[in-house]
Amino acid sequence: MKVEFDEDTCIGMFQCVAEWDAFEKDKSKGKAVLAGSEEVEDGVFVREVPDDAELDAKFAARTCPVDAITIYDDDGEQLIP
């Protein structure tokens, strides 16, 4: 499973930070940051989700009010949103 985070879409509500510790607050930008991720295109960050964090990652994606977080399964199929 992998997570994709669109930093440009993020509005800094930080609900994801409460759900999964891979998301951190960047108060200087007023946005969340996906720790351990790689920028795959301008403002879009991707990382693998550890097996023991899959539920937390899904909750983080579901709580994002602007759908800045997308979850994909191992086959590349979009699960959330």
Short mmCIF file of N, CA, C and O in Angstrom, two decimals:
data_model
loop_
_atom_site.label_atom_id
_atom_site.label_comp_id
_atom_site.label_asym_id
_atom_site.label_seq_id
_atom_site.Cartn_x
_atom_site.Cartn_y
_atom_site.Cartn_z
N MET A 1 0.84 -1.17 0.00
CA MET A 1 0.00 0.00 0.00
C MET A 1 0.89 1.24 0.00
O MET A 1 1.97 1.24 0.59
N LYS A 2 0.44 2.27 -0.70
CA LYS A 2 1.19 3.53 -0.69
C LYS A 2 0.25 4.70 -0.47
O LYS A 2 -0.96 4.61 -0.71
N VAL A 3 0.82 5.78 0.00
CA VAL A 3 0.06 7.00 0.24
C VAL A 3 0.66 8.11 -0.63
O VAL A 3 1.87 8.19 -0.83
N GLU A 4 -0.23 8.92 -1.18
CA GLU A 4 0.16 10.08 -1.98
C GLU A 4 -0.41 11.32 -1.30
O GLU A 4 -1.60 11.34 -0.96
N PHE A 5 0.42 12.32 -1.11
CA PHE A 5 0.02 13.54 -0.43
C PHE A 5 0.27 14.73 -1.34
O PHE A 5 1.38 14.96 -1.80
N ASP A 6 -0.79 15.49 -1.61
CA ASP A 6 -0.70 16.68 -2.45
C ASP A 6 -0.60 17.90 -1.53
O ASP A 6 -1.61 18.38 -0.99
N GLU A 7 0.62 18.37 -1.36
CA GLU A 7 0.88 19.48 -0.44
C GLU A 7 0.18 20.76 -0.89
O GLU A 7 -0.26 21.55 -0.05
N ASP A 8 0.04 20.98 -2.18
CA ASP A 8 -0.62 22.19 -2.67
C ASP A 8 -2.10 22.22 -2.32
O ASP A 8 -2.68 23.28 -2.12
N THR A 9 -2.72 21.05 -2.24
CA THR A 9 -4.15 20.95 -1.90
C THR A 9 -4.37 21.11 -0.40
O THR A 9 -5.41 21.59 0.03
N CYS A 10 -3.38 20.75 0.40
CA CYS A 10 -3.48 20.80 1.86
C CYS A 10 -3.81 22.23 2.33
O CYS A 10 -3.22 23.20 1.85
N ILE A 11 -4.76 22.32 3.27
CA ILE A 11 -5.12 23.63 3.82
C ILE A 11 -4.71 23.78 5.29
O ILE A 11 -5.07 24.74 5.95
N GLY A 12 -3.95 22.81 5.81
CA GLY A 12 -3.39 22.93 7.14
C GLY A 12 -4.36 22.73 8.29
O GLY A 12 -4.20 23.35 9.34
N MET A 13 -5.33 21.87 8.13
CA MET A 13 -6.23 21.55 9.24
C MET A 13 -5.56 20.56 10.21
O MET A 13 -5.97 20.45 11.35
N PHE A 14 -4.56 19.84 9.76
CA PHE A 14 -3.75 18.92 10.55
C PHE A 14 -4.53 17.76 11.15
O PHE A 14 -4.08 17.15 12.12
N GLN A 15 -5.68 17.42 10.58
CA GLN A 15 -6.42 16.26 11.07
C GLN A 15 -5.64 14.97 10.80
O GLN A 15 -5.70 14.03 11.58
N CYS A 16 -4.88 14.94 9.72
CA CYS A 16 -4.07 13.77 9.38
C CYS A 16 -2.99 13.53 10.44
O CYS A 16 -2.65 12.38 10.74
N VAL A 17 -2.46 14.61 11.01
CA VAL A 17 -1.41 14.50 12.02
C VAL A 17 -1.93 13.75 13.24
O VAL A 17 -1.20 12.97 13.85
N ALA A 18 -3.18 13.95 13.58
CA ALA A 18 -3.78 13.28 14.73
C ALA A 18 -4.03 11.79 14.45
O ALA A 18 -4.11 10.99 15.38
N GLU A 19 -4.14 11.44 13.18
CA GLU A 19 -4.48 10.06 12.82
C GLU A 19 -3.27 9.17 12.54
O GLU A 19 -3.32 7.97 12.77
N TRP A 20 -2.20 9.75 11.99
CA TRP A 20 -1.03 8.93 11.62
C TRP A 20 0.23 9.73 11.86
O TRP A 20 0.37 10.86 11.37
N ASP A 21 1.17 9.15 12.58
CA ASP A 21 2.39 9.88 12.95
C ASP A 21 3.35 10.12 11.79
O ASP A 21 4.35 10.80 11.95
N ALA A 22 3.05 9.61 10.61
CA ALA A 22 3.86 9.91 9.43
C ALA A 22 3.60 11.34 8.94
O ALA A 22 4.40 11.90 8.20
N PHE A 23 2.47 11.91 9.35
CA PHE A 23 2.18 13.30 9.01
C PHE A 23 2.61 14.18 10.17
O PHE A 23 2.35 13.89 11.33
N GLU A 24 3.28 15.27 9.83
CA GLU A 24 3.78 16.22 10.82
C GLU A 24 3.33 17.62 10.44
O GLU A 24 3.08 17.91 9.27
N LYS A 25 3.28 18.49 11.43
CA LYS A 25 2.91 19.89 11.18
C LYS A 25 4.13 20.67 10.71
O LYS A 25 5.21 20.55 11.29
N ASP A 26 3.95 21.45 9.68
CA ASP A 26 4.96 22.42 9.26
C ASP A 26 4.32 23.79 9.46
O ASP A 26 3.63 24.30 8.57
N LYS A 27 4.52 24.34 10.63
CA LYS A 27 3.85 25.59 10.97
C LYS A 27 4.33 26.76 10.12
O LYS A 27 3.58 27.69 9.88
N SER A 28 5.56 26.69 9.62
CA SER A 28 6.06 27.79 8.79
C SER A 28 5.31 27.86 7.47
O SER A 28 5.10 28.94 6.93
N LYS A 29 4.90 26.71 6.93
CA LYS A 29 4.12 26.67 5.68
C LYS A 29 2.62 26.65 5.95
O LYS A 29 1.83 26.88 5.04
N GLY A 30 2.24 26.26 7.17
CA GLY A 30 0.82 26.12 7.48
C GLY A 30 0.21 24.90 6.81
O GLY A 30 -0.96 24.89 6.47
N LYS A 31 1.04 23.87 6.62
CA LYS A 31 0.60 22.66 5.94
C LYS A 31 1.19 21.44 6.64
O LYS A 31 2.13 21.55 7.41
N ALA A 32 0.63 20.29 6.34
CA ALA A 32 1.18 19.04 6.84
C ALA A 32 2.35 18.61 5.95
O ALA A 32 2.47 19.06 4.80
N VAL A 33 3.18 17.73 6.49
CA VAL A 33 4.32 17.17 5.77
C VAL A 33 4.25 15.66 5.95
O VAL A 33 3.99 15.18 7.05
N LEU A 34 4.48 14.92 4.86
CA LEU A 34 4.51 13.46 4.93
C LEU A 34 5.96 13.02 5.10
O LEU A 34 6.75 13.05 4.16
N ALA A 35 6.31 12.62 6.33
CA ALA A 35 7.68 12.22 6.65
C ALA A 35 8.08 10.97 5.87
O ALA A 35 7.26 10.09 5.64
N GLY A 36 9.33 10.93 5.45
CA GLY A 36 9.85 9.76 4.75
C GLY A 36 9.35 9.60 3.34
O GLY A 36 9.48 8.53 2.75
N SER A 37 8.80 10.66 2.78
CA SER A 37 8.24 10.57 1.43
C SER A 37 9.20 11.12 0.39
O SER A 37 10.17 11.80 0.71
N GLU A 38 8.88 10.83 -0.85
CA GLU A 38 9.67 11.30 -1.99
C GLU A 38 8.77 12.16 -2.87
O GLU A 38 7.63 11.78 -3.15
N GLU A 39 9.27 13.31 -3.29
CA GLU A 39 8.49 14.18 -4.17
C GLU A 39 8.55 13.62 -5.58
O GLU A 39 9.61 13.55 -6.19
N VAL A 40 7.39 13.17 -6.08
CA VAL A 40 7.34 12.54 -7.41
C VAL A 40 6.99 13.52 -8.51
O VAL A 40 7.27 13.28 -9.68
N GLU A 41 6.34 14.59 -8.14
CA GLU A 41 6.11 15.72 -9.05
C GLU A 41 5.93 16.93 -8.16
O GLU A 41 5.89 16.80 -6.94
N ASP A 42 5.85 18.10 -8.74
CA ASP A 42 5.83 19.33 -7.96
C ASP A 42 4.71 19.32 -6.91
O ASP A 42 3.53 19.32 -7.26
N GLY A 43 5.08 19.27 -5.63
CA GLY A 43 4.11 19.33 -4.55
C GLY A 43 3.40 18.03 -4.23
O GLY A 43 2.51 18.01 -3.39
N VAL A 44 3.76 16.94 -4.90
CA VAL A 44 3.12 15.64 -4.67
C VAL A 44 4.16 14.67 -4.10
O VAL A 44 5.19 14.43 -4.72
N PHE A 45 3.86 14.14 -2.93
CA PHE A 45 4.79 13.28 -2.19
C PHE A 45 4.20 11.89 -2.01
O PHE A 45 3.00 11.75 -1.75
N VAL A 46 5.04 10.86 -2.15
CA VAL A 46 4.59 9.47 -2.08
C VAL A 46 5.52 8.69 -1.15
O VAL A 46 6.72 8.94 -1.13
N ARG A 47 4.93 7.75 -0.43
CA ARG A 47 5.72 6.80 0.35
C ARG A 47 4.93 5.52 0.56
O ARG A 47 3.70 5.51 0.44
N GLU A 48 5.66 4.46 0.85
CA GLU A 48 5.04 3.18 1.17
C GLU A 48 4.44 3.27 2.58
O GLU A 48 4.97 3.97 3.44
N VAL A 49 3.37 2.53 2.78
CA VAL A 49 2.74 2.46 4.10
C VAL A 49 3.14 1.14 4.73
O VAL A 49 2.87 0.08 4.15
N PRO A 50 3.79 1.16 5.90
CA PRO A 50 4.12 -0.10 6.58
C PRO A 50 2.84 -0.88 6.91
O PRO A 50 1.79 -0.28 7.17
N ASP A 51 2.96 -2.19 6.91
CA ASP A 51 1.80 -3.04 7.18
C ASP A 51 1.10 -2.67 8.48
O ASP A 51 -0.14 -2.66 8.55
N ASP A 52 1.86 -2.33 9.50
CA ASP A 52 1.26 -2.03 10.80
C ASP A 52 0.66 -0.62 10.88
O ASP A 52 0.08 -0.25 11.90
N ALA A 53 0.77 0.16 9.81
CA ALA A 53 0.23 1.52 9.80
C ALA A 53 -0.88 1.71 8.77
O ALA A 53 -1.35 2.82 8.58
N GLU A 54 -1.32 0.63 8.13
CA GLU A 54 -2.32 0.76 7.08
C GLU A 54 -3.62 1.39 7.57
O GLU A 54 -4.17 2.26 6.92
N LEU A 55 -4.09 0.97 8.73
CA LEU A 55 -5.33 1.53 9.26
C LEU A 55 -5.18 3.01 9.58
O LEU A 55 -6.05 3.83 9.25
N ASP A 56 -4.06 3.39 10.18
CA ASP A 56 -3.80 4.80 10.49
C ASP A 56 -3.74 5.64 9.22
O ASP A 56 -4.27 6.75 9.18
N ALA A 57 -3.10 5.13 8.19
CA ALA A 57 -3.00 5.85 6.92
C ALA A 57 -4.38 6.05 6.30
O ALA A 57 -4.68 7.13 5.79
N LYS A 58 -5.21 5.03 6.37
CA LYS A 58 -6.57 5.14 5.84
C LYS A 58 -7.38 6.18 6.61
O LYS A 58 -8.10 6.99 6.01
N PHE A 59 -7.25 6.19 7.93
CA PHE A 59 -7.95 7.19 8.74
C PHE A 59 -7.46 8.59 8.40
O PHE A 59 -8.26 9.53 8.31
N ALA A 60 -6.16 8.75 8.21
CA ALA A 60 -5.61 10.06 7.85
C ALA A 60 -6.21 10.55 6.54
O ALA A 60 -6.58 11.72 6.42
N ALA A 61 -6.30 9.66 5.56
CA ALA A 61 -6.87 10.04 4.26
C ALA A 61 -8.35 10.38 4.38
O ALA A 61 -8.83 11.34 3.77
N ARG A 62 -9.07 9.62 5.18
CA ARG A 62 -10.51 9.86 5.32
C ARG A 62 -10.82 11.15 6.07
O ARG A 62 -11.85 11.76 5.84
N THR A 63 -9.93 11.57 6.98
CA THR A 63 -10.20 12.78 7.75
C THR A 63 -9.80 14.06 7.04
O THR A 63 -10.20 15.14 7.46
N CYS A 64 -9.04 13.95 5.96
CA CYS A 64 -8.61 15.15 5.23
C CYS A 64 -9.83 15.82 4.60
O CYS A 64 -10.50 15.23 3.75
N PRO A 65 -10.11 17.07 4.99
CA PRO A 65 -11.31 17.74 4.48
C PRO A 65 -11.24 18.14 3.00
O PRO A 65 -12.26 18.44 2.40
N VAL A 66 -10.04 18.12 2.42
CA VAL A 66 -9.89 18.55 1.02
C VAL A 66 -9.34 17.44 0.12
O VAL A 66 -8.92 17.70 -1.00
N ASP A 67 -9.33 16.20 0.64
CA ASP A 67 -8.85 15.04 -0.13
C ASP A 67 -7.44 15.22 -0.69
O ASP A 67 -7.16 14.88 -1.84
N ALA A 68 -6.55 15.75 0.15
CA ALA A 68 -5.16 15.92 -0.27
C ALA A 68 -4.36 14.62 -0.13
O ALA A 68 -3.23 14.54 -0.57
N ILE A 69 -4.99 13.60 0.48
CA ILE A 69 -4.31 12.32 0.74
C ILE A 69 -5.04 11.22 -0.01
O ILE A 69 -6.25 11.05 0.13
N THR A 70 -4.29 10.46 -0.80
CA THR A 70 -4.85 9.36 -1.57
C THR A 70 -4.13 8.08 -1.17
O THR A 70 -2.91 8.07 -1.06
N ILE A 71 -4.90 7.01 -0.98
CA ILE A 71 -4.35 5.71 -0.63
C ILE A 71 -4.52 4.77 -1.81
O ILE A 71 -5.61 4.69 -2.40
N TYR A 72 -3.46 4.05 -2.15
CA TYR A 72 -3.48 3.07 -3.23
C TYR A 72 -3.09 1.70 -2.68
O TYR A 72 -2.21 1.61 -1.81
N ASP A 73 -3.73 0.65 -3.19
CA ASP A 73 -3.33 -0.70 -2.77
C ASP A 73 -2.08 -1.12 -3.52
O ASP A 73 -1.55 -0.37 -4.34
N ASP A 74 -1.61 -2.33 -3.26
CA ASP A 74 -0.36 -2.81 -3.87
C ASP A 74 -0.45 -2.97 -5.38
O ASP A 74 0.57 -3.03 -6.06
N ASP A 75 -1.67 -3.04 -5.91
CA ASP A 75 -1.86 -3.16 -7.35
C ASP A 75 -2.01 -1.80 -8.03
O ASP A 75 -2.22 -1.73 -9.23
N GLY A 76 -1.93 -0.73 -7.24
CA GLY A 76 -2.07 0.61 -7.80
C GLY A 76 -3.49 1.10 -7.89
O GLY A 76 -3.75 2.18 -8.42
N GLU A 77 -4.44 0.33 -7.36
CA GLU A 77 -5.85 0.74 -7.39
C GLU A 77 -6.12 1.74 -6.27
O GLU A 77 -5.72 1.53 -5.12
N GLN A 78 -6.80 2.84 -6.61
CA GLN A 78 -7.09 3.86 -5.63
C GLN A 78 -8.17 3.36 -4.66
O GLN A 78 -9.23 2.92 -5.08
N LEU A 79 -7.87 3.46 -3.37
CA LEU A 79 -8.82 3.01 -2.34
C LEU A 79 -9.55 4.18 -1.69
O LEU A 79 -10.74 4.11 -1.42
N ILE A 80 -8.82 5.25 -1.38
CA ILE A 80 -9.37 6.42 -0.70
C ILE A 80 -8.76 7.65 -1.34
O ILE A 80 -7.55 7.70 -1.50
N PRO A 81 -9.41 8.75 -1.59
CA PRO A 81 -10.88 8.87 -1.56
C PRO A 81 -11.49 8.20 -2.76
O PRO A 81 -10.91 8.04 -3.79
#
